[in-house]
């Protein structure tokens, strides 16, 4: 009997450092027309596992043989030596136990836990990973962890501390509600380790090849050697990645201050014709001195080969959908200094002043979006609108961004130093050869836990009214330490000119969501109450506007309006003391 048990655990230990990959082509492929961050991350993970994983067998958990064949076609080119690939059908629960862990490329392990219950809850571990968690469907998956039969030997990998904190907010609010409803708060047994996404540094052009690509691209596009190329890579969607206008405003001022010829390359793809037309039109309104080019970022030669042409990478993420941000890591892997928003997972990507510059971000304080949550829950807002409204009230500090651009434009030695620091950071921290061992260590730890651990009302005033569909400004308030509140002091910006205001009023992207802010007349009254030299408290603005109105002033609309005005530099915030 003892001998049998010993041999059982020996067999399990041999598999403890690997996982069966729950495979669907959409989650691991980047060849489609809609290239999403989760797909790029999924493909990178799978390639990293194939190249750097220690296990002799690659396990694929797939619904059909046809899907398994697609898995084989995808991973075979990445294998440097003959390697066994095993199919584990999704319905073969005892078979899945051969791998020790089942890895799913999203957080939806609650559903898998119910399935595992029909076999053996100690039979194998479940491991998921976070990407965006802003949608109510994704938050429902997270909330289900408190109700589904997940175990302490299961895990959901958080790709950043920022997404872990948001994840825990959801669980905490849902547990609080359930405690009121049933009299006892449930406890989440699932492990939440933080392991970042990775990049394959070797896949990008290096050395002489990079130099040749740089020269060839610049020559083809008419970019002189002394010109500055600023590069953005990502979906060209203002509410789901980064609103481009603050970037345009900052680059325009940097171009005028430095006198340098600046080219802005934006590589990505457009969701629809309206987005495309808006993106193509906006640079003429907000950065006429900058030469703007748009490239199809879905093409592999662009995704991997365009980086050497650039001097600076920029990504001023300001949306609640982003949780990690892979492109700044790719930029560092290519030796580019980065200018990024001090926001979400970007906060952890690099060190301010070492590999580039972090730009402060301000958003309204919790409470400014409960109506958005209510409308989203009731389907009066679709998901795109739900994430767009917080974006329109989240402001990147344009002055700080201008200073960062000017420094990097005027000081090539700083560019080179920061670029090399970024390249080193990407290699030592984010290369898949370093990230995959962290995954394998986690899977080994989960195997040890499987062997040793036991299985296992009134609306709150200060918590989400619906824990799985929250005020976005409350749920993601930790993305930045800066918030708009009644004690904030505001000034009228010197750039609040009729020309800028007319440009903002005529541009679709900058007018988006106007029905969710104060009416135009109220905005004019608000601006009239501000001075360029004498700071005014937000509380005083609220009082004065309330006295002039016949109806009550919506606090949510008011603070989103302030965020909007701050976003496009019509007003400025007096620096808060730390």
Coordinates of C-alpha atoms in Angstrom, one line a residue:
X1 CA 0.0 0.0 0.0
X2 CA 2.8 2.4 1.0
X3 CA 4.7 1.5 -2.2
X4 CA 1.7 2.2 -4.3
X5 CA 1.2 5.6 -2.8
X6 CA 4.9 6.4 -3.3
X7 CA 4.8 5.6 -7.0
X8 CA 1.6 7.6 -7.4
X9 CA 3.1 10.8 -6.1
X10 CA 6.3 10.2 -8.1
X11 CA 4.3 10.1 -11.3
X12 CA 2.4 13.3 -10.2
X13 CA 5.7 15.1 -9.4
X14 CA 7.0 14.4 -12.9
X15 CA 4.1 16.4 -14.2
X16 CA 3.9 19.0 -11.5
X17 CA 5.9 21.6 -13.4
X18 CA 3.7 21.7 -16.5
X19 CA 0.1 22.3 -17.5
X20 CA -2.3 21.2 -20.2
X21 CA -3.2 24.2 -22.4
X22 CA -6.9 24.7 -22.8
X23 CA -6.8 25.5 -26.5
X24 CA -9.1 27.6 -28.7
X25 CA -7.5 29.1 -31.8
X26 CA -8.9 32.6 -31.1
X27 CA -7.1 32.8 -27.8
X28 CA -3.6 32.1 -29.1
X29 CA -3.6 33.4 -32.7
X30 CA -2.7 36.8 -34.1
X31 CA -3.5 36.2 -37.8
X32 CA -7.1 37.4 -37.7
X33 CA -8.5 40.7 -38.8
X34 CA -9.2 41.8 -35.1
X35 CA -5.9 41.6 -33.3
X36 CA -6.4 42.0 -29.6
X37 CA -4.0 42.2 -26.7
X38 CA -5.1 39.0 -25.2
X39 CA -4.4 37.2 -28.4
X40 CA -0.9 38.6 -28.7
X41 CA -0.3 37.7 -25.0
X42 CA -1.7 34.2 -25.6
X43 CA 0.5 33.5 -28.6
X44 CA 3.5 34.8 -26.7
X45 CA 2.8 32.6 -23.7
X46 CA 2.3 29.5 -25.9
X47 CA 5.5 30.1 -27.8
X48 CA 7.4 30.7 -24.6
X49 CA 6.0 27.5 -23.1
X50 CA 7.1 25.5 -26.1
X51 CA 10.5 27.0 -26.2
X52 CA 11.4 27.3 -22.6
X53 CA 9.2 24.8 -20.7
X54 CA 11.0 21.9 -19.0
X55 CA 8.3 19.2 -19.5
X56 CA 9.0 16.5 -22.1
X57 CA 5.3 16.5 -23.2
X58 CA 3.1 19.3 -24.4
X59 CA -0.5 18.7 -23.3
X60 CA -3.3 20.2 -25.3
X61 CA -6.8 20.1 -23.8
X62 CA -9.2 20.6 -26.8
X63 CA -12.8 19.9 -27.5
X64 CA -12.2 18.1 -30.9
X65 CA -9.4 16.4 -32.8
X66 CA -9.6 19.2 -35.4
X67 CA -8.8 21.8 -32.7
X68 CA -5.9 19.7 -31.5
X69 CA -4.6 19.4 -35.0
X70 CA -4.6 23.2 -35.2
X71 CA -2.6 23.3 -31.9
X72 CA 0.0 21.0 -33.4
X73 CA 0.3 23.1 -36.6
X74 CA 0.8 26.2 -34.4
X75 CA 3.4 24.9 -32.0
X76 CA 5.4 22.6 -34.3
X77 CA 7.5 25.4 -35.9
X78 CA 8.5 26.6 -32.5
X79 CA 10.0 23.2 -31.3
X80 CA 13.7 23.0 -31.7
X81 CA 13.7 19.2 -31.2
X82 CA 11.2 16.4 -31.5
X83 CA 8.7 16.6 -28.7
X84 CA 5.7 14.6 -27.7
X85 CA 2.4 16.4 -28.0
X86 CA -0.6 14.8 -26.3
X87 CA -4.3 15.5 -26.8
X88 CA -6.5 15.6 -23.7
X89 CA -10.2 15.9 -24.7
X90 CA -12.0 18.4 -22.5
X91 CA -14.5 15.7 -21.5
X92 CA -11.7 13.3 -20.4
X93 CA -11.4 14.5 -16.8
X94 CA -9.2 11.6 -15.6
X95 CA -7.0 12.2 -18.6
X96 CA -6.5 15.9 -17.7
X97 CA -5.1 14.8 -14.4
X98 CA -2.1 13.4 -16.3
X99 CA -0.9 17.0 -16.8
X100 CA -1.4 18.0 -13.1
X101 CA -2.7 21.5 -14.0
X102 CA -5.2 22.8 -16.6
X103 CA -4.3 26.3 -17.9
X104 CA -7.0 28.5 -19.3
X105 CA -6.1 31.8 -21.0
X106 CA -8.7 33.7 -19.0
X107 CA -10.0 33.9 -15.4
X108 CA -13.0 31.6 -16.0
X109 CA -11.9 28.7 -13.9
X110 CA -15.1 28.6 -11.9
X111 CA -16.8 26.8 -14.8
X112 CA -14.0 24.3 -15.0
X113 CA -14.2 23.7 -11.2
X114 CA -17.8 22.6 -11.5
X115 CA -16.7 20.2 -14.2
X116 CA -13.8 18.9 -12.2
X117 CA -16.2 18.2 -9.3
X118 CA -17.7 15.3 -11.2
X119 CA -14.2 13.7 -11.3
X120 CA -11.9 14.5 -8.4
X121 CA -11.4 17.9 -6.9
X122 CA -7.9 16.9 -6.0
X123 CA -7.3 15.4 -9.4
X124 CA -5.6 18.5 -10.9
X125 CA -5.2 22.2 -10.4
X126 CA -6.8 25.0 -12.4
X127 CA -4.9 28.0 -13.5
X128 CA -6.3 31.1 -15.3
X129 CA -4.9 34.5 -16.2
X130 CA -6.3 38.0 -16.2
X131 CA -6.6 40.3 -19.1
X132 CA -9.3 43.0 -19.1
X133 CA -11.7 42.7 -16.2
X134 CA -13.9 45.8 -16.8
X135 CA -16.8 44.0 -18.4
X136 CA -19.7 42.7 -16.3
X137 CA -19.3 39.3 -17.9
X138 CA -15.7 39.1 -16.8
X139 CA -16.6 40.4 -13.3
X140 CA -19.3 37.7 -13.1
X141 CA -16.6 35.1 -13.8
X142 CA -14.5 36.6 -10.9
X143 CA -17.5 36.7 -8.6
X144 CA -18.2 33.0 -9.3
X145 CA -15.0 32.1 -7.5
X146 CA -16.9 32.7 -4.2
X147 CA -19.7 30.3 -5.2
X148 CA -18.0 27.7 -7.4
X149 CA -16.0 24.7 -6.0
X150 CA -12.6 26.2 -6.6
X151 CA -9.8 25.0 -4.3
X152 CA -6.7 26.4 -2.6
X153 CA -4.6 24.5 -5.2
X154 CA -6.2 26.6 -8.0
X155 CA -4.8 30.0 -9.1
X156 CA -5.6 33.0 -11.3
X157 CA -2.5 34.7 -12.4
X158 CA -2.7 38.5 -12.2
X159 CA -0.4 40.2 -14.7
X160 CA 0.1 43.3 -12.6
X161 CA -0.4 44.5 -9.0
X162 CA -3.0 46.9 -10.4
X163 CA -5.2 44.2 -11.8
X164 CA -4.8 42.1 -8.7
X165 CA -6.0 45.0 -6.6
X166 CA -9.1 45.5 -8.8
X167 CA -9.7 41.7 -8.8
X168 CA -9.7 41.7 -5.0
X169 CA -12.0 44.7 -4.9
X170 CA -14.6 42.7 -6.9
X171 CA -14.2 39.7 -4.6
X172 CA -14.4 41.8 -1.5
X173 CA -17.6 43.7 -2.5
X174 CA -19.3 40.5 -3.7
X175 CA -18.3 38.7 -0.4
X176 CA -19.7 41.6 1.6
X177 CA -23.0 41.4 -0.2
X178 CA -23.2 37.6 0.2
X179 CA -22.4 38.1 3.9
X180 CA -25.4 40.4 4.2
X181 CA -27.6 38.1 2.1
X182 CA -26.8 34.8 3.8
X183 CA -25.2 35.8 7.1
X184 CA -21.6 34.8 6.4
X185 CA -18.9 36.1 4.1
X186 CA -17.5 33.5 1.8
X187 CA -13.7 33.3 1.5
X188 CA -11.9 33.1 -1.8
X189 CA -9.5 30.1 -1.6
X190 CA -7.9 30.7 -5.0
X191 CA -4.2 31.8 -5.2
X192 CA -3.7 35.2 -6.9
X193 CA 0.0 35.3 -7.8
X194 CA 1.4 38.2 -9.8
X195 CA 3.3 37.1 -12.9
X196 CA 3.7 39.7 -15.7
X197 CA 3.2 38.9 -19.4
X198 CA 6.4 38.4 -21.3
X199 CA 8.0 39.2 -24.6
X200 CA 10.4 37.2 -26.8
X201 CA 13.3 39.7 -27.0
X202 CA 15.2 37.7 -29.6
X203 CA 12.3 37.9 -32.1
X204 CA 12.9 41.6 -32.6
X205 CA 15.6 43.0 -35.0
X206 CA 19.0 43.4 -33.3
X207 CA 22.3 45.0 -34.2
X208 CA 23.2 45.3 -37.9
X209 CA 19.8 44.0 -39.0
X210 CA 18.0 46.7 -36.9
X211 CA 20.2 49.4 -38.4
X212 CA 19.4 48.3 -41.9
X213 CA 15.7 48.2 -41.3
X214 CA 15.9 51.7 -39.7
X215 CA 17.6 53.1 -42.8
X216 CA 15.4 51.3 -45.3
X217 CA 12.1 52.3 -43.6
X218 CA 13.1 56.0 -43.1
X219 CA 14.3 56.3 -46.7
X220 CA 11.1 54.7 -48.0
X221 CA 8.9 57.1 -45.9
X222 CA 11.0 60.2 -46.6
X223 CA 12.2 60.5 -43.0
X224 CA 15.6 62.2 -42.7
X225 CA 18.3 60.6 -40.4
X226 CA 18.2 63.6 -38.0
X227 CA 14.4 63.6 -37.8
X228 CA 12.7 62.3 -34.6
X229 CA 10.2 59.4 -34.9
X230 CA 7.7 58.8 -32.1
X231 CA 6.0 55.5 -32.2
X232 CA 2.7 54.2 -30.9
X233 CA 1.7 50.5 -31.3
X234 CA -1.8 49.3 -30.3
X235 CA -5.4 49.2 -31.4
X236 CA -6.5 52.6 -32.9
X237 CA -9.5 53.0 -30.7
X238 CA -9.8 56.1 -28.5
X239 CA -11.8 54.6 -25.6
X240 CA -10.3 51.1 -25.5
X241 CA -6.6 51.8 -25.6
X242 CA -5.5 55.4 -25.4
X243 CA -7.2 58.7 -26.4
X244 CA -4.8 60.1 -29.0
X245 CA -5.6 63.8 -28.7
X246 CA -3.5 64.5 -25.5
X247 CA -0.6 62.8 -27.2
X248 CA -1.2 65.0 -30.3
X249 CA -1.3 68.2 -28.1
X250 CA 1.9 67.3 -26.3
X251 CA 3.8 66.4 -29.5
X252 CA 2.7 69.7 -31.1
X253 CA 4.1 71.7 -28.3
X254 CA 7.3 69.6 -28.2
X255 CA 7.7 70.2 -31.9
X256 CA 7.4 74.0 -31.5
X257 CA 9.7 74.1 -28.5
X258 CA 12.5 72.0 -30.1
X259 CA 12.1 73.1 -33.7
X260 CA 12.7 69.5 -34.7
X261 CA 10.9 67.7 -37.5
X262 CA 8.8 65.1 -35.7
X263 CA 7.1 62.1 -37.3
X264 CA 4.4 60.2 -35.4
X265 CA 3.9 56.6 -36.5
X266 CA 0.7 55.0 -35.2
X267 CA 0.6 51.2 -35.9
X268 CA -2.6 49.3 -35.2
X269 CA -6.0 48.9 -36.8
X270 CA -9.4 50.6 -36.7
X271 CA -12.6 49.1 -35.2
X272 CA -14.8 50.8 -37.8
X273 CA -15.0 53.5 -40.4
X274 CA -16.0 56.2 -38.0
X275 CA -12.9 55.5 -35.8
X276 CA -10.7 55.5 -38.9
X277 CA -12.0 58.8 -40.2
X278 CA -11.7 60.5 -36.8
X279 CA -8.1 59.3 -36.3
X280 CA -7.1 60.4 -39.8
X281 CA -8.6 63.8 -39.3
X282 CA -7.6 64.7 -35.8
X283 CA -3.8 65.2 -36.3
X284 CA -4.5 68.2 -38.6
X285 CA -6.6 69.8 -35.8
X286 CA -4.3 69.1 -32.8
X287 CA -0.7 68.6 -34.1
X288 CA -0.4 70.2 -37.5
X289 CA 3.4 70.6 -37.1
X290 CA 3.8 66.8 -36.7
X291 CA 4.0 64.5 -39.7
X292 CA 1.6 61.6 -38.9
X293 CA 1.6 58.2 -40.5
X294 CA -0.7 55.2 -39.9
X295 CA 0.4 51.6 -40.4
X296 CA -1.4 48.3 -40.2
X297 CA -0.1 46.8 -37.0
X298 CA -1.7 43.4 -37.8
X299 CA 1.0 42.8 -40.4
X300 CA 3.9 40.8 -38.9
X301 CA 6.5 42.9 -40.7
X302 CA 5.1 46.0 -38.9
X303 CA 4.6 44.3 -35.5
X304 CA 8.2 43.0 -35.4
X305 CA 10.1 45.1 -37.9
X306 CA 9.1 48.7 -37.6
X307 CA 10.6 49.3 -34.1
X308 CA 14.1 50.2 -35.3
X309 CA 12.8 53.1 -37.3
X310 CA 11.6 54.9 -34.1
X311 CA 13.4 57.0 -31.5
X312 CA 10.8 57.2 -28.8
X313 CA 7.8 55.0 -27.8
X314 CA 4.6 56.6 -26.4
X315 CA 1.5 55.1 -24.9
X316 CA -0.7 57.4 -22.8
X317 CA -3.2 54.7 -21.7
X318 CA -6.2 56.2 -20.0
X319 CA -8.8 53.5 -20.2
X320 CA -10.1 51.0 -17.6
X321 CA -9.9 48.1 -20.0
X322 CA -6.1 48.0 -19.9
X323 CA -4.6 45.9 -17.1
X324 CA -0.9 45.3 -18.1
X325 CA 0.2 46.8 -21.4
X326 CA 2.5 44.7 -23.5
X327 CA 3.7 47.3 -26.0
X328 CA 5.8 49.3 -23.6
X329 CA 7.7 46.1 -22.8
X330 CA 8.1 45.4 -26.5
X331 CA 9.4 49.0 -26.9
X332 CA 12.0 48.4 -24.2
X333 CA 13.0 45.1 -25.8
X334 CA 13.8 47.1 -28.9
X335 CA 15.9 49.6 -27.0
X336 CA 13.4 52.5 -27.2
X337 CA 12.9 55.0 -24.3
X338 CA 9.3 55.0 -23.3
X339 CA 6.8 57.8 -22.4
X340 CA 3.9 56.1 -20.8
X341 CA 0.9 57.0 -18.6
X342 CA 1.4 56.3 -14.8
X343 CA -1.7 54.2 -15.0
X344 CA -2.8 50.6 -14.3
X345 CA -0.1 47.9 -15.0
X346 CA 2.0 50.6 -16.8
X347 CA 2.9 51.8 -13.3
X348 CA 5.0 48.6 -12.8
X349 CA 6.4 48.3 -16.3
X350 CA 9.4 50.6 -16.0
X351 CA 11.2 52.9 -13.6
X352 CA 10.5 56.6 -14.0
X353 CA 13.6 58.4 -15.2
X354 CA 15.5 55.2 -15.9
X355 CA 13.9 53.5 -18.9
X356 CA 11.8 56.5 -19.8
X357 CA 9.2 58.8 -18.2
X358 CA 5.8 58.1 -16.5
X359 CA 3.2 60.8 -17.0
X360 CA 0.7 61.5 -14.1
X361 CA -2.9 60.7 -14.7
X362 CA -5.9 62.2 -12.9
X363 CA -9.4 60.7 -12.7
X364 CA -12.6 61.6 -10.8
X365 CA -12.8 60.2 -7.3
X366 CA -15.1 57.2 -6.5
X367 CA -18.8 58.1 -6.8
X368 CA -18.6 59.8 -10.2
X369 CA -19.7 56.8 -12.1
X370 CA -22.5 55.0 -10.2
X371 CA -25.0 56.1 -12.9
X372 CA -22.7 54.6 -15.5
X373 CA -22.7 51.3 -13.6
X374 CA -26.5 51.4 -13.3
X375 CA -27.0 52.1 -17.0
X376 CA -24.5 49.4 -18.1
X377 CA -26.2 46.9 -15.9
X378 CA -29.5 47.8 -17.4
X379 CA -28.1 47.6 -20.9
X380 CA -28.8 51.3 -21.5
X381 CA -25.0 51.5 -22.2
X382 CA -23.1 48.9 -24.1
X383 CA -19.6 47.9 -23.0
X384 CA -17.9 50.3 -25.4
X385 CA -19.9 53.2 -24.0
X386 CA -19.3 52.1 -20.4
X387 CA -15.5 52.2 -20.8
X388 CA -15.6 55.3 -23.0
X389 CA -17.2 57.6 -20.5
X390 CA -14.4 57.1 -17.8
X391 CA -11.8 57.6 -20.6
X392 CA -13.3 60.9 -21.5
X393 CA -12.9 62.1 -17.9
X394 CA -9.4 60.7 -17.2
X395 CA -6.7 63.2 -17.9
X396 CA -3.0 62.7 -18.7
X397 CA -0.8 65.6 -17.5
X398 CA 0.0 67.2 -20.9
X399 CA 2.7 69.6 -19.5
X400 CA 4.7 66.7 -18.0
X401 CA 4.3 64.8 -21.2
X402 CA 5.7 67.8 -23.2
X403 CA 8.7 68.0 -20.9
X404 CA 9.4 64.3 -21.4
X405 CA 9.2 64.6 -25.1
X406 CA 11.4 67.7 -25.2
X407 CA 14.1 66.0 -23.0
X408 CA 14.2 62.9 -25.2
X409 CA 14.1 64.9 -28.5
X410 CA 16.9 67.3 -27.5
X411 CA 19.2 64.9 -25.7
X412 CA 20.1 61.9 -27.8
X413 CA 22.5 60.6 -25.1
X414 CA 19.5 60.4 -22.7
X415 CA 17.5 58.5 -25.4
X416 CA 20.3 56.0 -25.8
X417 CA 20.9 55.6 -22.1
X418 CA 17.2 55.0 -21.4
X419 CA 16.8 52.8 -24.4
X420 CA 19.6 50.5 -23.3
X421 CA 18.3 50.4 -19.7
X422 CA 14.9 49.4 -21.1
X423 CA 16.5 46.7 -23.3
X424 CA 18.2 45.3 -20.2
X425 CA 15.1 45.4 -18.1
X426 CA 13.1 43.6 -20.9
X427 CA 15.7 40.9 -21.1
X428 CA 16.1 40.3 -17.3
X429 CA 12.5 40.8 -16.2
X430 CA 10.1 40.3 -19.0
X431 CA 11.7 37.8 -21.5
X432 CA 9.6 34.6 -21.7
X433 CA 12.7 32.6 -20.8
X434 CA 12.4 34.2 -17.4
X435 CA 8.6 34.3 -17.1
X436 CA 7.9 30.6 -18.0
X437 CA 10.0 29.3 -15.0
X438 CA 7.7 31.5 -12.8
X439 CA 4.7 29.7 -14.3
X440 CA 6.3 26.3 -13.8
X441 CA 7.2 27.1 -10.2
X442 CA 3.5 28.1 -9.6
X443 CA 2.3 24.9 -11.1
X444 CA 4.7 22.9 -8.9
X445 CA 3.5 24.8 -5.8
X446 CA -0.1 24.1 -6.7
X447 CA 0.7 20.4 -7.0
X448 CA 2.2 20.5 -3.4
X449 CA -1.0 22.2 -2.1
X450 CA -3.1 19.4 -3.7
X451 CA -1.3 16.8 -1.7
X452 CA -1.4 18.7 1.7
X453 CA -4.4 20.9 2.0
X454 CA -8.0 20.2 2.9
X455 CA -10.8 20.8 0.4
X456 CA -12.7 23.2 1.1
X457 CA -28.8 42.6 2.1
X458 CA -29.4 46.4 2.8
X459 CA -27.5 48.5 0.2
X460 CA -24.1 49.4 1.7
X461 CA -23.3 53.1 1.9
X462 CA -19.7 52.9 0.8
X463 CA -19.6 49.8 -1.4
X464 CA -20.7 49.1 -4.9
X465 CA -24.5 48.7 -5.1
X466 CA -23.9 45.9 -7.5
X467 CA -20.6 44.3 -6.7
X468 CA -20.1 42.9 -10.2
X469 CA -20.9 46.1 -12.0
X470 CA -19.2 49.0 -10.4
X471 CA -18.7 52.7 -10.7
X472 CA -15.5 52.6 -12.9
X473 CA -14.0 55.5 -11.0
X474 CA -14.3 53.6 -7.8
X475 CA -13.2 50.3 -9.0
X476 CA -10.1 51.6 -10.8
X477 CA -9.4 54.6 -8.4
X478 CA -6.1 53.0 -7.5
X479 CA -4.8 53.3 -11.0
X480 CA -3.6 56.8 -10.1
X481 CA -3.0 58.5 -6.7
X482 CA -4.4 61.8 -8.2
X483 CA -8.2 62.5 -8.1
X484 CA -10.6 65.3 -8.6
X485 CA -12.4 66.2 -5.4
X486 CA -14.1 69.1 -3.6
X487 CA -10.7 70.3 -2.2
X488 CA -9.0 70.4 -5.6
X489 CA -8.0 73.9 -6.8
X490 CA -8.4 74.8 -10.5
X491 CA -7.0 77.5 -12.8
X492 CA -8.1 78.5 -16.2
X493 CA -5.5 77.2 -18.7
X494 CA -3.6 79.7 -20.8
X495 CA -4.4 77.3 -23.7
X496 CA -8.1 77.7 -23.2
X497 CA -8.4 79.7 -26.5
X498 CA -11.3 80.0 -28.9
X499 CA -9.3 78.0 -31.4
X500 CA -8.7 75.0 -29.2
X501 CA -12.3 75.1 -28.0
X502 CA -13.6 75.2 -31.5
X503 CA -11.3 72.3 -32.5
X504 CA -12.6 70.3 -29.6
X505 CA -16.2 71.1 -30.4
X506 CA -15.8 70.0 -34.0
X507 CA -14.0 66.7 -33.4
X508 CA -16.0 63.5 -32.9
X509 CA -13.5 61.9 -30.5
X510 CA -13.3 64.9 -28.3
X511 CA -17.1 65.5 -28.2
X512 CA -17.9 61.8 -27.4
X513 CA -20.2 61.4 -24.4
X514 CA -21.2 65.1 -24.2
X515 CA -24.7 64.0 -23.0
X516 CA -23.0 62.5 -20.0
X517 CA -21.3 65.7 -19.0
X518 CA -22.7 69.2 -18.1
X519 CA -24.6 71.1 -20.9
X520 CA -22.5 73.5 -23.0
X521 CA -24.0 76.5 -21.3
X522 CA -23.1 75.2 -17.8
X523 CA -19.6 74.5 -19.0
X524 CA -19.3 78.1 -20.3
X525 CA -20.4 79.4 -16.9
X526 CA -18.0 77.1 -15.2
X527 CA -15.1 78.4 -17.3
X528 CA -16.2 82.0 -16.6
X529 CA -15.8 81.4 -12.9
X530 CA -12.1 80.4 -13.3
X531 CA -9.1 82.6 -13.5
X532 CA -5.6 81.9 -15.0
X533 CA -4.0 83.3 -11.8
X534 CA -6.3 82.8 -8.8
X535 CA -7.0 79.2 -7.9
X536 CA -10.7 78.3 -7.2
X537 CA -11.8 75.4 -5.1
X538 CA -14.0 72.8 -6.7
X539 CA -16.4 73.2 -3.8
X540 CA -16.8 76.9 -4.6
X541 CA -17.5 76.1 -8.2
X542 CA -20.2 73.6 -7.2
X543 CA -21.8 76.1 -4.9
X544 CA -21.8 78.9 -7.4
X545 CA -23.2 76.8 -10.2
X546 CA -25.9 75.4 -8.0
X547 CA -27.1 78.8 -7.0
X548 CA -27.4 79.7 -10.7
X549 CA -29.4 76.6 -11.7
X550 CA -33.1 75.9 -11.4
X551 CA -32.4 72.2 -11.2
X552 CA -30.0 70.2 -9.0
X553 CA -26.5 69.9 -10.3
X554 CA -25.4 66.3 -11.0
X555 CA -22.3 65.6 -9.1
X556 CA -21.3 62.8 -11.4
X557 CA -21.8 65.0 -14.6
X558 CA -19.9 67.8 -12.9
X559 CA -16.8 65.8 -12.0
X560 CA -16.7 64.1 -15.3
X561 CA -16.9 67.5 -16.9
X562 CA -14.0 68.7 -14.8
X563 CA -12.0 65.6 -15.9
X564 CA -12.9 66.4 -19.5
X565 CA -11.8 70.0 -19.3
X566 CA -8.6 68.9 -17.6
X567 CA -7.9 66.2 -20.1
X568 CA -7.8 68.7 -23.0
X569 CA -6.0 71.4 -21.1
X570 CA -8.9 73.9 -20.9
X571 CA -8.4 74.0 -17.1
X572 CA -5.4 73.1 -14.9
X573 CA -5.1 71.6 -11.5
X574 CA -3.0 73.2 -8.8
X575 CA -0.4 70.6 -7.8
X576 CA -1.4 68.8 -4.7
X577 CA 1.1 68.4 -1.8
X578 CA 2.1 64.8 -1.1

